[in-house]
């Protein structure tokens, strides 16, 4: 992506832009979005901090970042570029409804998506899996969803992707529907419940 100054009559060429984020956030005002991506960012964000010539598309409307404020512009997002290694996933955050997102199939991106070392959990079979933070409970992440018979808790954000014999893959339409429905309701999980689900067994040799 190039930095450039556009006059009020110019429109950006979407073919020279990379799509670096397509997910749901709480902020809906441009100034709030600008503030977020220049401070805390987002686990699924693949770009740099927002600056001049970057384009934000929200609620179907595109706005270009200028030296002062934003300006609405025509922008065809289908002409932008994406990495070839993106996986379609269902992303689940604590206290929020799930949504469909994309995660790059690299260890760095997968770790960023869950905020640390990854752990693979198989909820049903070997064709899909949950990727969560291996240390989520230990480092005090917020309880997110219960899995299995309800006795096991996942702490922190996680995503569901498909699997092959040797690798991860993006979800099919039916798999997306399955997990969007399964995790559609946010759950209230107390810190005490998360702590009670944390533990390990140490065996000493004789």
Short mmCIF file of C-alpha atoms in Angstrom, two decimals:
data_model
loop_
_atom_site.label_atom_id
_atom_site.label_comp_id
_atom_site.label_asym_id
_atom_site.label_seq_id
_atom_site.Cartn_x
_atom_site.Cartn_y
_atom_site.Cartn_z
CA UNK A 1 0.00 0.00 0.00
CA UNK A 2 1.38 3.39 -0.96
CA UNK A 3 1.01 6.62 0.95
CA UNK A 4 -0.27 9.42 -1.25
CA UNK A 5 -2.10 12.69 -0.96
CA UNK A 6 -5.34 12.90 -2.93
CA UNK A 7 -7.10 16.07 -3.86
CA UNK A 8 -10.77 16.48 -2.99
CA UNK A 9 -11.71 15.44 -6.54
CA UNK A 10 -9.60 12.28 -6.66
CA UNK A 11 -10.67 8.78 -5.75
CA UNK A 12 -8.35 5.98 -4.59
CA UNK A 13 -7.54 3.10 -6.95
CA UNK A 14 -8.63 -0.06 -5.08
CA UNK A 15 -6.35 -2.25 -7.20
CA UNK A 16 -3.27 -0.95 -5.36
CA UNK A 17 -4.73 -1.63 -1.92
CA UNK A 18 -4.38 -4.69 0.31
CA UNK A 19 -7.33 -5.73 2.46
CA UNK A 20 -5.89 -6.01 5.97
CA UNK A 21 -8.99 -6.40 8.14
CA UNK A 22 -12.48 -7.82 7.74
CA UNK A 23 -14.10 -8.48 11.10
CA UNK A 24 -16.51 -7.01 13.61
CA UNK A 25 -15.60 -4.34 16.15
CA UNK A 26 -17.56 -2.30 18.67
CA UNK A 27 -16.50 1.07 17.28
CA UNK A 28 -18.70 2.53 14.53
CA UNK A 29 -17.53 6.12 14.19
CA UNK A 30 -14.53 6.85 11.98
CA UNK A 31 -12.70 8.74 14.71
CA UNK A 32 -13.20 5.79 17.08
CA UNK A 33 -11.98 3.32 14.45
CA UNK A 34 -8.93 5.50 13.81
CA UNK A 35 -8.21 5.61 17.54
CA UNK A 36 -8.52 1.86 17.93
CA UNK A 37 -6.18 0.92 15.10
CA UNK A 38 -3.60 3.43 16.25
CA UNK A 39 -3.63 2.12 19.82
CA UNK A 40 -4.85 -1.37 20.77
CA UNK A 41 -5.49 -2.70 17.25
CA UNK A 42 -7.24 -6.05 16.85
CA UNK A 43 -6.03 -9.67 16.93
CA UNK A 44 -7.09 -10.20 13.29
CA UNK A 45 -5.60 -6.97 11.94
CA UNK A 46 -2.86 -7.58 9.33
CA UNK A 47 -1.80 -4.00 8.65
CA UNK A 48 0.00 -1.01 10.10
CA UNK A 49 -1.55 1.81 12.10
CA UNK A 50 -4.06 3.89 10.14
CA UNK A 51 -2.55 6.82 8.27
CA UNK A 52 -3.02 9.08 5.23
CA UNK A 53 -4.49 7.32 2.14
CA UNK A 54 -5.78 4.28 4.05
CA UNK A 55 -9.41 3.42 3.35
CA UNK A 56 -11.98 2.32 5.92
CA UNK A 57 -15.15 0.58 4.73
CA UNK A 58 -17.91 0.41 7.35
CA UNK A 59 -21.63 -0.21 6.85
CA UNK A 60 -21.12 -0.23 3.08
CA UNK A 61 -19.56 3.24 2.98
CA UNK A 62 -15.89 3.88 2.15
CA UNK A 63 -13.89 6.75 3.64
CA UNK A 64 -10.29 7.68 2.99
CA UNK A 65 -8.03 8.89 5.78
CA UNK A 66 -6.64 12.38 5.15
CA UNK A 67 -4.15 14.50 7.02
CA UNK A 68 -7.14 15.90 8.89
CA UNK A 69 -10.23 13.72 9.18
CA UNK A 70 -11.85 11.44 6.59
CA UNK A 71 -13.54 11.91 3.21
CA UNK A 72 -16.18 9.64 1.66
CA UNK A 73 -15.03 8.06 -1.62
CA UNK A 74 -16.23 5.44 -4.11
CA UNK A 75 -14.29 2.22 -3.51
CA UNK A 76 -14.77 -1.26 -4.97
CA UNK A 77 -13.50 -3.68 -2.33
CA UNK A 78 -13.60 -6.61 -4.79
CA UNK A 79 -10.57 -5.11 -6.56
CA UNK A 80 -8.35 -5.10 -3.50
CA UNK A 81 -5.76 -7.79 -2.81
CA UNK A 82 -5.71 -10.50 -0.14
CA UNK A 83 -3.03 -12.98 0.89
CA UNK A 84 -3.44 -16.44 -0.65
CA UNK A 85 -3.15 -18.19 2.71
CA UNK A 86 -6.27 -16.85 4.42
CA UNK A 87 -8.57 -19.36 6.13
CA UNK A 88 -12.27 -18.71 6.64
CA UNK A 89 -13.01 -19.26 10.32
CA UNK A 90 -15.66 -18.63 12.96
CA UNK A 91 -14.14 -16.24 15.50
CA UNK A 92 -15.49 -16.18 19.05
CA UNK A 93 -14.72 -13.53 21.67
CA UNK A 94 -15.89 -13.45 25.29
CA UNK A 95 -19.31 -11.86 25.82
CA UNK A 96 -19.89 -11.42 22.07
CA UNK A 97 -21.74 -13.23 19.32
CA UNK A 98 -19.50 -15.17 16.93
CA UNK A 99 -18.74 -13.93 13.44
CA UNK A 100 -17.12 -15.18 10.26
CA UNK A 101 -13.59 -13.88 9.74
CA UNK A 102 -10.31 -14.69 8.01
CA UNK A 103 -7.03 -15.73 9.63
CA UNK A 104 -3.77 -16.13 7.75
CA UNK A 105 -2.49 -19.68 7.91
CA UNK A 106 0.79 -18.88 9.65
CA UNK A 107 1.78 -19.66 13.22
CA UNK A 108 2.35 -15.97 13.91
CA UNK A 109 -1.15 -14.98 12.72
CA UNK A 110 -2.81 -17.88 14.54
CA UNK A 111 -1.03 -16.98 17.78
CA UNK A 112 -1.98 -13.34 17.37
CA UNK A 113 -5.62 -14.31 16.84
CA UNK A 114 -5.78 -16.03 20.24
CA UNK A 115 -3.30 -13.81 22.09
CA UNK A 116 -0.54 -16.34 22.71
CA UNK A 117 0.56 -19.94 22.25
CA UNK A 118 -2.04 -22.00 20.44
CA UNK A 119 -3.78 -25.14 21.64
CA UNK A 120 -5.81 -27.38 19.34
CA UNK A 121 -9.07 -28.81 20.69
CA UNK A 122 -11.24 -31.25 18.74
CA UNK A 123 -14.89 -30.63 19.73
CA UNK A 124 -16.54 -33.27 17.57
CA UNK A 125 -14.35 -35.08 15.08
CA UNK A 126 -11.12 -34.69 13.17
CA UNK A 127 -12.61 -32.53 10.41
CA UNK A 128 -12.82 -29.33 12.47
CA UNK A 129 -10.97 -27.98 15.47
CA UNK A 130 -10.92 -25.12 17.94
CA UNK A 131 -7.75 -23.04 18.14
CA UNK A 132 -7.48 -21.33 21.52
CA UNK A 133 -4.86 -19.90 23.85
CA UNK A 134 -2.95 -22.69 25.56
CA UNK A 135 -2.34 -20.52 28.62
CA UNK A 136 -5.60 -18.59 28.57
CA UNK A 137 -6.77 -19.69 32.01
CA UNK A 138 -3.33 -19.39 33.57
CA UNK A 139 -2.81 -15.79 32.47
CA UNK A 140 -6.25 -14.64 33.55
CA UNK A 141 -8.09 -14.41 30.25
CA UNK A 142 -11.84 -14.00 30.47
CA UNK A 143 -14.05 -17.08 30.30
CA UNK A 144 -15.52 -17.40 26.83
CA UNK A 145 -17.54 -20.57 26.14
CA UNK A 146 -18.13 -23.98 27.69
CA UNK A 147 -17.46 -26.99 25.49
CA UNK A 148 -17.98 -30.75 25.62
CA UNK A 149 -20.53 -31.62 28.28
CA UNK A 150 -20.27 -28.09 29.66
CA UNK A 151 -17.67 -28.89 32.27
CA UNK A 152 -14.69 -27.56 30.27
CA UNK A 153 -14.16 -23.84 29.70
CA UNK A 154 -12.22 -21.99 27.02
CA UNK A 155 -10.76 -18.68 28.20
CA UNK A 156 -9.91 -15.87 25.82
CA UNK A 157 -10.73 -15.54 22.11
CA UNK A 158 -10.71 -18.62 19.91
CA UNK A 159 -11.52 -19.61 16.36
CA UNK A 160 -12.78 -22.72 14.63
CA UNK A 161 -11.22 -23.94 11.40
CA UNK A 162 -11.25 -27.13 9.37
CA UNK A 163 -8.57 -29.80 9.34
CA UNK A 164 -7.01 -32.20 6.88
CA UNK A 165 -4.77 -35.14 7.67
CA UNK A 166 -1.78 -32.84 8.13
CA UNK A 167 -2.93 -29.24 8.23
CA UNK A 168 -5.57 -26.62 8.99
CA UNK A 169 -8.00 -25.36 6.36
CA UNK A 170 -10.86 -22.92 5.99
CA UNK A 171 -14.39 -23.88 6.96
CA UNK A 172 -17.06 -25.00 4.52
CA UNK A 173 -20.45 -23.26 4.41
CA UNK A 174 -22.10 -26.03 6.44
CA UNK A 175 -19.33 -25.93 9.05
CA UNK A 176 -19.69 -22.16 9.35
CA UNK A 177 -23.43 -22.56 9.92
CA UNK A 178 -22.84 -25.28 12.51
CA UNK A 179 -20.47 -23.26 14.69
CA UNK A 180 -22.23 -19.93 14.24
CA UNK A 181 -25.28 -21.64 15.70
CA UNK A 182 -23.42 -23.58 18.39
CA UNK A 183 -21.68 -20.52 19.84
CA UNK A 184 -24.34 -17.92 19.00
CA UNK A 185 -25.14 -17.13 22.64
CA UNK A 186 -22.45 -15.43 24.75
CA UNK A 187 -22.01 -17.11 28.11
CA UNK A 188 -21.52 -15.54 31.51
CA UNK A 189 -18.56 -17.34 33.08
CA UNK A 190 -17.12 -16.07 36.34
CA UNK A 191 -13.39 -15.86 37.12
CA UNK A 192 -14.02 -18.42 39.86
CA UNK A 193 -15.37 -20.91 37.32
CA UNK A 194 -12.35 -20.36 35.07
CA UNK A 195 -10.00 -20.84 38.01
CA UNK A 196 -11.80 -24.04 39.07
CA UNK A 197 -11.30 -25.44 35.56
CA UNK A 198 -7.57 -24.82 35.74
CA UNK A 199 -5.24 -27.50 36.98
CA UNK A 200 -2.57 -30.05 36.25
CA UNK A 201 -1.29 -33.36 37.57
CA UNK A 202 2.35 -33.84 38.58
CA UNK A 203 3.72 -37.36 38.83
CA UNK A 204 7.04 -37.99 40.59
CA UNK A 205 9.18 -40.95 39.64
CA UNK A 206 10.07 -43.35 42.46
#
